[in-house]
Tab-separated table of C-alpha atoms and ligand atoms in Angstrom:
chain	number	residue	atom	x	y	z
T	1	MET	CA	-168.029	-68.936	-64.420
T	2	THR	CA	-167.545	-65.220	-65.066
T	3	GLN	CA	-167.906	-62.535	-62.427
T	4	LEU	CA	-171.154	-61.579	-64.141
T	5	GLU	CA	-172.482	-65.140	-63.856
T	6	TRP	CA	-171.466	-65.384	-60.179
T	7	ALA	CA	-173.213	-62.094	-59.481
T	8	ARG	CA	-176.377	-63.226	-61.239
T	9	GLU	CA	-176.380	-66.386	-59.144
T	10	GLY	CA	-176.430	-64.113	-56.099
T	11	ILE	CA	-172.875	-65.093	-55.113
T	12	ILE	CA	-170.325	-62.557	-53.876
T	13	SER	CA	-167.012	-63.737	-55.339
T	14	PRO	CA	-163.651	-63.124	-53.614
T	15	GLN	CA	-162.942	-60.536	-56.326
T	16	MET	CA	-166.174	-58.659	-55.514
T	17	GLU	CA	-165.227	-58.790	-51.839
T	18	GLN	CA	-161.791	-57.287	-52.554
T	19	VAL	CA	-163.306	-54.554	-54.699
T	20	SER	CA	-165.794	-53.708	-51.951
T	21	GLN	CA	-162.979	-53.359	-49.404
T	22	TYR	CA	-160.939	-51.085	-51.664
T	23	GLU	CA	-163.968	-48.934	-52.497
T	24	ARG	CA	-165.228	-48.997	-48.884
T	25	LEU	CA	-168.644	-50.062	-50.180
T	26	ASP	CA	-170.926	-52.910	-49.306
T	27	ALA	CA	-170.061	-56.164	-51.137
T	28	GLU	CA	-173.727	-56.581	-52.026
T	29	PHE	CA	-173.628	-53.205	-53.808
T	30	ILE	CA	-170.730	-54.494	-55.924
T	31	ARG	CA	-172.518	-57.768	-56.663
T	32	GLN	CA	-175.645	-55.964	-57.790
T	33	GLY	CA	-173.625	-53.604	-60.023
T	34	VAL	CA	-171.810	-56.536	-61.632
T	35	SER	CA	-175.043	-58.484	-62.109
T	36	LYS	CA	-176.601	-55.525	-63.970
T	37	GLY	CA	-173.483	-55.005	-66.099
T	38	ALA	CA	-172.979	-51.507	-64.642
T	39	ILE	CA	-169.740	-52.645	-62.950
T	40	VAL	CA	-167.040	-54.875	-64.445
T	41	ILE	CA	-164.183	-56.609	-62.651
T	42	PRO	CA	-161.657	-57.524	-65.360
T	43	ALA	CA	-160.137	-60.663	-63.878
T	44	ASN	CA	-158.901	-63.334	-66.263
T	45	THR	CA	-158.882	-66.689	-64.499
T	46	ASN	CA	-155.262	-67.150	-65.703
T	47	HIS	CA	-153.977	-63.837	-64.242
T	48	THR	CA	-152.854	-65.334	-60.960
T	49	ASN	CA	-151.149	-62.314	-59.328
T	50	LEU	CA	-154.039	-59.928	-60.044
T	51	VAL	CA	-155.390	-57.560	-57.407
T	52	PRO	CA	-158.963	-57.158	-58.692
T	53	CYS	CA	-160.198	-53.697	-59.624
T	54	GLY	CA	-163.813	-52.686	-60.166
T	55	ILE	CA	-164.818	-50.243	-62.885
T	56	GLY	CA	-168.258	-48.730	-63.096
T	57	GLN	CA	-171.239	-47.078	-61.493
T	58	GLY	CA	-170.735	-45.793	-57.941
T	59	LEU	CA	-167.024	-46.653	-57.865
T	60	LYS	CA	-163.944	-44.445	-57.972
T	61	THR	CA	-163.107	-43.351	-61.513
T	62	LYS	CA	-160.218	-45.524	-62.691
T	63	VAL	CA	-157.167	-44.615	-64.776
T	64	ASN	CA	-155.503	-46.741	-67.439
T	65	ALA	CA	-151.926	-46.264	-68.654
T	66	ASN	CA	-151.004	-47.436	-72.146
T	67	ILE	CA	-147.539	-48.921	-72.434
T	68	GLY	CA	-145.964	-51.142	-75.087
T	69	THR	CA	-143.431	-51.146	-77.860
T	70	SER	CA	-143.655	-49.712	-81.359
T	71	SER	CA	-142.068	-50.937	-84.594
T	72	ASP	CA	-139.213	-48.495	-83.880
T	73	PHE	CA	-138.649	-49.359	-80.197
T	74	GLY	CA	-139.082	-52.932	-79.018
T	75	ASN	CA	-137.296	-53.354	-75.700
T	76	ILE	CA	-138.972	-55.551	-73.082
T	77	ASP	CA	-137.024	-54.042	-70.130
T	78	THR	CA	-138.133	-50.531	-71.071
T	79	GLU	CA	-141.760	-51.645	-71.076
T	80	LEU	CA	-141.428	-53.353	-67.701
T	81	GLU	CA	-139.897	-50.147	-66.333
T	82	LYS	CA	-142.889	-48.202	-67.698
T	83	LEU	CA	-145.195	-50.735	-66.051
T	84	TRP	CA	-143.634	-50.027	-62.644
T	85	VAL	CA	-143.703	-46.276	-63.216
T	86	ALA	CA	-147.424	-46.576	-64.016
T	87	ILE	CA	-148.063	-48.695	-60.911
T	88	ASN	CA	-146.048	-46.398	-58.621
T	89	SER	CA	-147.790	-43.330	-60.041
T	90	GLY	CA	-151.169	-44.798	-59.097
T	91	ALA	CA	-152.581	-46.218	-62.343
T	92	ASP	CA	-155.469	-48.673	-61.879
T	93	ALA	CA	-154.886	-50.663	-65.083
T	94	VAL	CA	-152.382	-50.922	-67.916
T	95	MET	CA	-152.770	-51.754	-71.562
T	96	ASP	CA	-149.939	-53.384	-73.487
T	97	LEU	CA	-150.217	-51.925	-76.988
T	98	SER	CA	-146.989	-53.503	-78.256
T	99	THR	CA	-146.487	-53.590	-81.999
T	100	GLY	CA	-142.732	-54.242	-82.077
T	101	GLY	CA	-140.243	-56.844	-80.823
T	102	ASP	CA	-141.408	-60.195	-79.471
T	103	ILE	CA	-145.012	-59.180	-78.813
T	104	SER	CA	-146.019	-62.437	-77.096
T	105	ALA	CA	-143.010	-62.416	-74.757
T	106	ILE	CA	-143.584	-58.771	-73.827
T	107	ARG	CA	-147.267	-59.429	-73.067
T	108	GLN	CA	-146.471	-62.503	-70.988
T	109	ALA	CA	-143.813	-60.600	-69.004
T	110	ILE	CA	-146.205	-57.706	-68.343
T	111	VAL	CA	-149.032	-60.000	-67.188
T	112	ALA	CA	-146.623	-61.958	-64.964
T	113	SER	CA	-145.346	-58.727	-63.355
T	114	SER	CA	-148.574	-56.783	-63.084
T	115	PRO	CA	-150.932	-56.869	-60.112
T	116	LEU	CA	-153.084	-54.420	-62.107
T	117	PRO	CA	-155.584	-55.623	-64.703
T	118	VAL	CA	-153.868	-55.839	-68.097
T	119	GLY	CA	-155.571	-55.014	-71.379
T	120	THR	CA	-154.439	-55.599	-74.962
T	121	VAL	CA	-155.611	-55.002	-78.533
T	122	PRO	CA	-155.151	-58.427	-80.199
T	123	ILE	CA	-155.792	-57.123	-83.723
T	124	TYR	CA	-152.411	-55.337	-83.581
T	125	GLN	CA	-150.522	-58.604	-83.224
T	126	ALA	CA	-152.801	-60.448	-85.648
T	127	GLY	CA	-152.269	-57.718	-88.254
T	128	ILE	CA	-148.494	-57.627	-87.794
T	129	GLU	CA	-148.256	-61.406	-88.038
T	130	ALA	CA	-150.398	-61.320	-91.187
T	131	ILE	CA	-147.875	-58.946	-92.754
T	132	ALA	CA	-145.057	-61.352	-91.848
T	133	GLU	CA	-146.998	-64.405	-93.035
T	134	HIS	CA	-148.930	-63.140	-96.067
T	135	GLY	CA	-147.382	-59.760	-96.879
T	136	ALA	CA	-150.455	-57.666	-95.918
T	137	ILE	CA	-152.876	-57.105	-93.035
T	138	VAL	CA	-155.810	-57.491	-95.401
T	139	LYS	CA	-154.763	-61.107	-96.028
T	140	MET	CA	-155.243	-62.040	-92.365
T	141	THR	CA	-157.853	-64.784	-91.981
T	142	ALA	CA	-160.639	-64.678	-89.422
T	143	ASP	CA	-159.232	-67.850	-87.871
T	144	GLU	CA	-155.825	-66.196	-87.432
T	145	LEU	CA	-157.453	-63.255	-85.685
T	146	PHE	CA	-159.357	-65.541	-83.319
T	147	LYS	CA	-156.235	-67.613	-82.680
T	148	THR	CA	-154.428	-64.457	-81.537
T	149	ILE	CA	-157.362	-63.485	-79.319
T	150	GLU	CA	-157.273	-66.933	-77.748
T	151	GLU	CA	-153.518	-66.607	-77.100
T	152	HIS	CA	-154.081	-63.304	-75.302
T	153	ALA	CA	-156.888	-64.863	-73.260
T	154	ARG	CA	-154.776	-67.890	-72.322
T	155	ASP	CA	-151.901	-65.592	-71.330
T	156	GLY	CA	-154.108	-64.023	-68.651
T	157	VAL	CA	-155.087	-60.719	-70.320
T	158	ASP	CA	-157.978	-59.256	-68.325
T	159	PHE	CA	-159.618	-57.058	-70.957
T	160	ILE	CA	-159.292	-56.807	-74.720
T	161	THR	CA	-160.193	-54.026	-77.077
T	162	VAL	CA	-162.191	-55.456	-79.953
T	163	HIS	CA	-163.461	-53.139	-82.684
T	164	CYS	CA	-166.634	-55.118	-83.354
T	165	GLY	CA	-168.603	-52.009	-84.329
T	166	VAL	CA	-166.492	-51.222	-87.392
T	167	THR	CA	-169.026	-52.719	-89.757
T	168	ARG	CA	-169.766	-52.205	-93.438
T	169	GLN	CA	-172.676	-50.010	-92.402
T	170	ALA	CA	-170.455	-47.858	-90.157
T	171	ILE	CA	-167.914	-47.503	-92.976
T	172	ALA	CA	-170.703	-46.420	-95.353
T	173	ARG	CA	-171.674	-43.719	-92.834
T	174	LEU	CA	-168.035	-42.673	-92.554
T	175	LYS	CA	-167.713	-42.284	-96.319
T	176	GLN	CA	-170.847	-40.150	-96.511
T	177	GLN	CA	-169.712	-38.055	-93.574
T	178	LYS	CA	-166.580	-36.707	-95.324
T	179	ARG	CA	-164.567	-36.271	-92.147
T	180	VAL	CA	-161.524	-34.088	-91.571
T	181	ALA	CA	-159.429	-36.836	-89.923
T	182	ASP	CA	-161.231	-40.000	-91.120
T	183	VAL	CA	-160.189	-42.934	-88.857
T	184	VAL	CA	-157.534	-42.473	-86.142
T	185	SER	CA	-157.984	-45.782	-84.313
T	186	ARG	CA	-155.200	-48.190	-85.358
T	187	GLY	CA	-157.388	-51.260	-84.831
T	188	GLY	CA	-160.279	-49.513	-86.557
T	189	ALA	CA	-158.094	-48.672	-89.556
T	190	PHE	CA	-156.752	-52.263	-89.767
T	191	LEU	CA	-160.288	-53.647	-89.836
T	192	MET	CA	-161.658	-51.031	-92.200
T	193	GLY	CA	-158.898	-51.893	-94.691
T	194	TRP	CA	-159.647	-55.600	-94.269
T	195	ILE	CA	-163.400	-55.138	-94.791
T	196	LEU	CA	-162.990	-52.945	-97.877
T	197	HIS	CA	-160.306	-55.116	-99.465
T	198	ASN	CA	-162.091	-58.411	-98.847
T	199	GLU	CA	-165.597	-57.011	-99.396
T	200	ARG	CA	-166.661	-58.961	-96.338
T	201	GLU	CA	-168.143	-58.114	-92.953
T	202	ASN	CA	-165.921	-57.555	-89.898
T	203	PRO	CA	-165.181	-61.045	-88.486
T	204	LEU	CA	-165.419	-59.678	-84.939
T	205	TYR	CA	-168.996	-58.626	-85.715
T	206	GLU	CA	-169.935	-61.558	-87.922
T	207	GLN	CA	-168.565	-64.129	-85.456
T	208	TYR	CA	-169.396	-62.238	-82.276
T	209	ASP	CA	-170.806	-65.377	-80.627
T	210	ARG	CA	-167.410	-67.051	-81.102
T	211	LEU	CA	-165.775	-64.067	-79.415
T	212	LEU	CA	-168.281	-64.235	-76.557
T	213	GLU	CA	-167.599	-67.931	-75.996
T	214	LEU	CA	-163.853	-67.334	-75.900
T	215	SER	CA	-164.250	-64.413	-73.483
T	216	ARG	CA	-166.566	-66.396	-71.250
T	217	GLN	CA	-164.103	-69.288	-71.013
T	218	PHE	CA	-161.400	-67.095	-69.391
T	219	ASP	CA	-163.641	-64.291	-68.081
T	220	VAL	CA	-161.963	-61.774	-70.358
T	221	THR	CA	-163.825	-58.469	-70.220
T	222	LEU	CA	-164.644	-57.121	-73.661
T	223	SER	CA	-163.789	-53.488	-74.211
T	224	LEU	CA	-165.802	-52.647	-77.309
T	225	GLY	CA	-163.472	-50.364	-79.237
T	226	ASP	CA	-164.486	-47.152	-80.917
T	227	GLY	CA	-162.863	-47.539	-84.303
T	228	MET	CA	-164.887	-44.536	-85.508
T	229	ARG	CA	-163.862	-42.272	-82.650
T	230	PRO	CA	-163.270	-38.712	-83.781
T	231	GLY	CA	-159.614	-37.744	-84.176
T	232	SER	CA	-160.455	-34.107	-84.693
T	233	LEU	CA	-162.863	-31.748	-82.968
T	234	ALA	CA	-164.402	-31.194	-86.392
T	235	ASP	CA	-165.499	-34.868	-86.489
T	236	ALA	CA	-166.898	-35.077	-82.956
T	237	THR	CA	-170.270	-36.728	-82.336
T	238	ASP	CA	-170.883	-37.224	-86.060
T	239	ARG	CA	-172.987	-39.843	-87.828
T	240	ALA	CA	-170.150	-42.361	-88.183
T	241	GLN	CA	-169.418	-42.241	-84.447
T	242	ILE	CA	-173.071	-42.588	-83.472
T	243	GLU	CA	-173.688	-45.379	-86.005
T	244	GLU	CA	-170.911	-47.386	-84.346
T	245	LEU	CA	-172.258	-46.603	-80.870
T	246	LEU	CA	-175.697	-47.965	-81.835
T	247	ILE	CA	-174.065	-51.224	-82.943
T	248	LEU	CA	-172.050	-51.364	-79.719
T	249	GLY	CA	-175.263	-50.969	-77.724
T	250	GLU	CA	-176.642	-54.118	-79.362
T	251	LEU	CA	-173.380	-55.982	-78.737
T	252	VAL	CA	-173.427	-54.992	-75.053
T	253	GLN	CA	-176.868	-56.537	-74.780
T	254	ARG	CA	-175.673	-59.775	-76.397
T	255	ALA	CA	-172.599	-59.911	-74.134
T	256	HIS	CA	-174.775	-59.501	-71.033
T	257	GLU	CA	-177.110	-62.253	-72.271
T	258	ALA	CA	-174.050	-64.526	-72.725
T	259	GLY	CA	-172.719	-63.781	-69.217
T	260	VAL	CA	-169.703	-61.861	-70.557
T	261	GLN	CA	-168.445	-58.690	-68.883
T	262	VAL	CA	-168.295	-55.721	-71.222
T	263	MET	CA	-167.408	-52.033	-71.285
T	264	VAL	CA	-167.554	-49.483	-74.081
T	265	GLU	CA	-164.786	-47.238	-75.350
T	266	GLY	CA	-165.384	-43.631	-76.320
T	267	PRO	CA	-163.739	-40.542	-77.769
T	268	GLY	CA	-161.191	-39.213	-78.498
T	269	HIS	CA	-161.305	-35.585	-79.591
T	270	LEU	CA	-164.397	-33.756	-78.290
T	271	PRO	CA	-165.201	-30.098	-77.667
T	272	ILE	CA	-165.961	-29.537	-73.967
T	273	ASN	CA	-169.612	-28.880	-74.722
T	274	HIS	CA	-170.025	-32.324	-76.344
T	275	ILE	CA	-168.654	-34.369	-73.450
T	276	GLU	CA	-171.708	-34.668	-71.219
T	277	ALA	CA	-173.957	-35.602	-74.163
T	278	ASN	CA	-171.484	-38.315	-75.205
T	279	VAL	CA	-171.542	-39.836	-71.730
T	280	GLN	CA	-175.346	-39.744	-71.584
T	281	LEU	CA	-175.641	-41.320	-75.035
T	282	GLU	CA	-173.299	-44.177	-74.126
T	283	LYS	CA	-175.103	-44.887	-70.872
T	284	ALA	CA	-178.541	-44.777	-72.504
T	285	ILE	CA	-177.644	-46.830	-75.589
T	286	CYS	CA	-175.341	-49.345	-73.895
T	287	ASN	CA	-177.466	-50.314	-70.891
T	288	ASN	CA	-175.190	-48.452	-68.433
T	289	ALA	CA	-172.123	-50.505	-69.359
T	290	PRO	CA	-168.989	-48.832	-67.954
T	291	PHE	CA	-167.701	-46.070	-70.239
T	292	TYR	CA	-163.974	-45.941	-71.004
T	293	VAL	CA	-162.797	-42.771	-72.730
T	294	LEU	CA	-159.490	-41.835	-74.307
T	295	GLY	CA	-158.926	-38.383	-72.819
T	296	PRO	CA	-161.104	-36.921	-74.158
T	297	LEU	CA	-158.982	-34.203	-75.719
T	298	VAL	CA	-160.792	-30.881	-75.681
T	299	THR	CA	-158.643	-29.138	-78.294
T	300	ASP	CA	-156.481	-30.273	-81.209
T	301	ILE	CA	-153.751	-27.659	-80.849
T	302	ALA	CA	-151.817	-28.583	-77.685
T	303	ALA	CA	-149.377	-31.314	-78.798
T	304	GLY	CA	-146.670	-31.627	-76.146
T	305	TYR	CA	-149.228	-30.767	-73.450
T	306	ASP	CA	-151.943	-33.252	-74.320
T	307	HIS	CA	-151.842	-34.774	-70.821
T	308	ILE	CA	-153.367	-31.443	-69.727
T	309	THR	CA	-155.822	-31.379	-72.651
T	310	GLY	CA	-156.862	-34.923	-71.756
T	311	ALA	CA	-157.157	-34.169	-68.043
T	312	ILE	CA	-159.510	-31.247	-68.718
T	313	GLY	CA	-161.731	-33.525	-70.801
T	314	GLY	CA	-161.301	-36.421	-68.393
T	315	ALA	CA	-162.473	-34.375	-65.406
T	316	ILE	CA	-165.606	-33.258	-67.217
T	317	ALA	CA	-166.255	-36.766	-68.526
T	318	ALA	CA	-165.773	-38.312	-65.078
T	319	ALA	CA	-168.061	-35.743	-63.464
T	320	ALA	CA	-170.709	-36.625	-66.061
T	321	GLY	CA	-170.517	-40.337	-65.205
T	322	THR	CA	-167.566	-41.781	-67.128
T	323	ASP	CA	-166.067	-44.719	-65.238
T	324	PHE	CA	-162.623	-45.260	-66.733
T	325	LEU	CA	-160.133	-42.769	-68.168
T	326	CYS	CA	-157.405	-43.805	-70.546
T	327	TYR	CA	-154.530	-41.478	-69.831
T	328	VAL	CA	-152.954	-39.221	-72.422
T	329	THR	CA	-149.252	-38.399	-72.136
T	330	PRO	CA	-147.294	-35.303	-73.218
T	331	ALA	CA	-145.977	-37.493	-76.065
T	332	GLU	CA	-149.450	-38.000	-77.608
T	333	HIS	CA	-149.456	-37.292	-81.354
T	334	LEU	CA	-145.649	-36.933	-81.255
T	335	SER	CA	-143.790	-40.087	-80.187
T	336	LEU	CA	-143.814	-43.281	-78.161
T	337	PRO	CA	-144.063	-42.234	-74.476
T	338	ASP	CA	-141.051	-42.805	-72.218
T	339	SER	CA	-141.197	-43.440	-68.466
T	340	GLU	CA	-141.448	-39.754	-67.569
T	341	ASP	CA	-144.300	-39.302	-70.057
T	342	VAL	CA	-146.042	-42.278	-68.426
T	343	ARG	CA	-145.650	-40.724	-64.965
T	344	GLN	CA	-146.983	-37.348	-66.064
T	345	GLY	CA	-149.871	-38.944	-67.948
T	346	VAL	CA	-150.969	-41.042	-64.970
T	347	ILE	CA	-150.793	-38.122	-62.534
T	348	ALA	CA	-152.748	-35.830	-64.878
T	349	SER	CA	-155.471	-38.453	-65.347
T	350	ARG	CA	-155.622	-39.181	-61.619
T	351	ILE	CA	-156.272	-35.484	-60.961
T	352	ALA	CA	-159.067	-35.614	-63.543
T	353	ALA	CA	-160.514	-38.810	-62.060
T	354	HIS	CA	-160.504	-37.404	-58.538
T	355	ALA	CA	-162.043	-34.100	-59.636
T	356	GLY	CA	-164.800	-36.140	-61.269
T	357	ASP	CA	-165.233	-38.263	-58.159
T	358	ILE	CA	-165.871	-35.161	-56.049
T	359	ALA	CA	-168.651	-34.114	-58.442
T	360	LYS	CA	-170.055	-37.673	-58.581
T	361	GLY	CA	-170.124	-37.947	-54.796
T	362	VAL	CA	-167.890	-41.039	-54.749
T	363	ARG	CA	-167.293	-42.229	-51.202
T	364	GLY	CA	-164.210	-40.658	-49.601
T	365	ALA	CA	-163.448	-38.177	-52.407
T	366	THR	CA	-164.589	-34.979	-50.666
T	367	GLU	CA	-163.190	-36.156	-47.336
T	368	TRP	CA	-159.699	-36.468	-48.860
T	369	ASP	CA	-159.776	-32.796	-49.933
T	370	ARG	CA	-161.098	-31.685	-46.560
T	371	GLU	CA	-158.255	-33.481	-44.777
T	372	MET	CA	-155.762	-31.738	-47.046
T	373	SER	CA	-157.326	-28.343	-46.312
T	374	LEU	CA	-157.103	-28.974	-42.577
T	375	ALA	CA	-153.433	-29.959	-42.919
T	376	ARG	CA	-152.806	-26.757	-44.911
T	377	LYS	CA	-154.480	-24.665	-42.233
T	378	LYS	CA	-152.246	-26.322	-39.608
T	379	LEU	CA	-149.148	-25.790	-41.805
T	380	ASN	CA	-148.574	-29.488	-41.261
T	381	TRP	CA	-146.210	-30.199	-44.143
T	382	GLY	CA	-145.735	-33.905	-43.394
T	383	GLU	CA	-149.470	-34.510	-43.443
T	384	GLN	CA	-149.866	-32.467	-46.623
T	385	ALA	CA	-147.187	-34.578	-48.308
T	386	ARG	CA	-148.897	-37.773	-47.181
T	387	LEU	CA	-152.225	-36.620	-48.580
T	388	SER	CA	-150.853	-35.281	-51.849
T	389	LEU	CA	-151.266	-37.156	-55.109
T	390	ASP	CA	-147.512	-37.103	-55.769
T	391	PRO	CA	-145.543	-36.835	-52.480
T	392	LYS	CA	-142.168	-36.847	-54.268
T	393	CYS	CA	-143.162	-33.824	-56.336
T	394	PHE	CA	-144.569	-32.212	-53.180
T	395	HIS	CA	-141.185	-32.502	-51.382
T	396	ARG	CA	-139.184	-31.376	-54.398
T	397	VAL	CA	-141.169	-28.179	-54.886
T	398	HIS	CA	-141.629	-27.426	-51.188
T	399	THR	CA	-137.912	-27.595	-50.454
T	400	LYS	CA	-136.865	-25.649	-53.555
T	401	HIS	CA	-136.561	-22.373	-51.589
T	402	ALA	CA	-135.570	-22.358	-47.926
T	403	THR	CA	-137.757	-20.455	-45.446
T	404	GLY	CA	-137.102	-19.486	-41.836
T	405	GLY	CA	-140.619	-19.855	-40.397
T	406	SER	CA	-143.248	-22.532	-40.419
T	407	ALA	CA	-144.963	-21.096	-43.510
T	408	CYS	CA	-143.738	-21.765	-47.033
T	409	SER	CA	-141.617	-19.428	-49.135
T	410	MET	CA	-144.584	-18.204	-51.178
T	411	CYS	CA	-145.638	-15.501	-48.670
T	412	GLY	CA	-143.056	-16.097	-45.939
T	413	GLU	CA	-143.751	-13.940	-42.878
T	414	PHE	CA	-146.979	-12.708	-44.488
T	415	CYS	CA	-148.521	-16.159	-44.547
T	416	ALA	CA	-152.286	-15.663	-44.737
T	417	MET	CA	-152.918	-18.794	-42.669
T	418	GLU	CA	-150.789	-17.457	-39.822
T	419	LEU	CA	-152.143	-13.890	-40.077
T	420	ALA	CA	-155.743	-15.098	-39.978
T	421	GLU	CA	-155.059	-17.118	-36.868
T	422	LYS	CA	-153.204	-14.247	-35.209
T	423	TYR	CA	-155.776	-11.513	-35.861
T	424	LEU	CA	-159.034	-13.388	-36.150
T	425	GLY	CA	-158.264	-16.010	-33.601
T	426	ILE	CA	-159.569	-18.614	-36.012
T	427	SER	CA	-157.512	-21.689	-35.446
T	428	VAL	CA	-157.843	-25.059	-36.917
T	429	ALA	CA	-158.555	-26.439	-33.481
T	430	ARG	CA	-161.929	-24.712	-33.632
T	431	CYS	CA	-162.795	-25.833	-37.106
T	432	PRO	CA	-165.740	-28.239	-37.026
Z	501	SF4	S1	-147.039	-18.850	-46.962
Z	501	SF4	FE1	-148.745	-18.436	-48.330
Z	501	SF4	S2	-148.787	-20.201	-49.738
Z	501	SF4	FE2	-147.464	-20.781	-48.002
Z	501	SF4	S3	-148.835	-21.789	-46.548
Z	501	SF4	FE3	-148.860	-19.627	-45.957
Z	501	SF4	S4	-150.600	-18.750	-47.099
Z	501	SF4	FE4	-150.138	-20.737	-48.038
């Protein structure tokens, strides 16, 4: 049975119990959220070393780190190193987006090593194997695509991105739209090419029941991909994007009816003033299924700094109710991320997620900041390091310039904290 089916039966599974302990929430709250489809716990029955993680309404905003090889770089050890950098930086999930090297071996190694939920995009491997087998992605058969999905499920992958909403109708909308950046989703582009070449409907849409049955068998959470996500601010919230979202809303309903856990992916490139509306639309159309956004990136012009661009969008999206942020690294739009890019991307997204959690009133979020403020007032550097998001960075910067007193080298003997205590007599001991 899937977590959704357990929850509907009124049973609190061990995974729900673990999520409730991590979130410091009542297990019954988690069960109810899962039963309504507002919370998912991606937990493939074959992922034996998994520490379950809940994503959705009322929970901490989670952060995903994308790792994986490209056709230019296909080293398994490098990807396992990135996995550990992501874990040690505080990521809540990882996606293996490998498109180079021995894709199956890399995926299996990542699942075997990862206590975090692992996601994949099976169409990448299916497309690459179709090129090797038939000479072109468009010659891939539906059966080959489903065979790859089954392999990922059997290997213990906890959630899969499936671009079921890239339909002939959505492509017709896209053509009429006359976008600036057309399609920027790799999986979306693969499927669009397949549909147009074969003049047939998307097999993931046409055979959605087959996909649901496969997902149910291993409790793989579906992450309904946004193949029509805008890749330019000029294309944000356009008819092609909304057409796909309407289809995804219907597919969420069918997944829930089949007892399959499901979340919905979202943009992409969005102006700040579009973000809240995008979150509200997803929640309203998709029956409150958890929303998983890439960034979103709030400007197109910051390549090299897109972890910051994504964190600005991510904070606003999280505050508006987004449940899951896919990180963006400084390498976005430029190259395959290395370990340092992964670290910076995770930290930037964690800042965004936490900022959103404060606005959402997530349990413990505000208290964490208050504790840090009290430690600052006490000039308690050890406690500040412990409470900081990145203690290593904290130590490195704090010890960069030596100082004689107990304050830091920013203001030295004119430390405002010390002066206030000296002249106002306001000490932290009297703070409520
Ligand atoms: S010296 Fe300045 S920056 Fe450093 S703790 Fe005191 S007030 Fe803060």
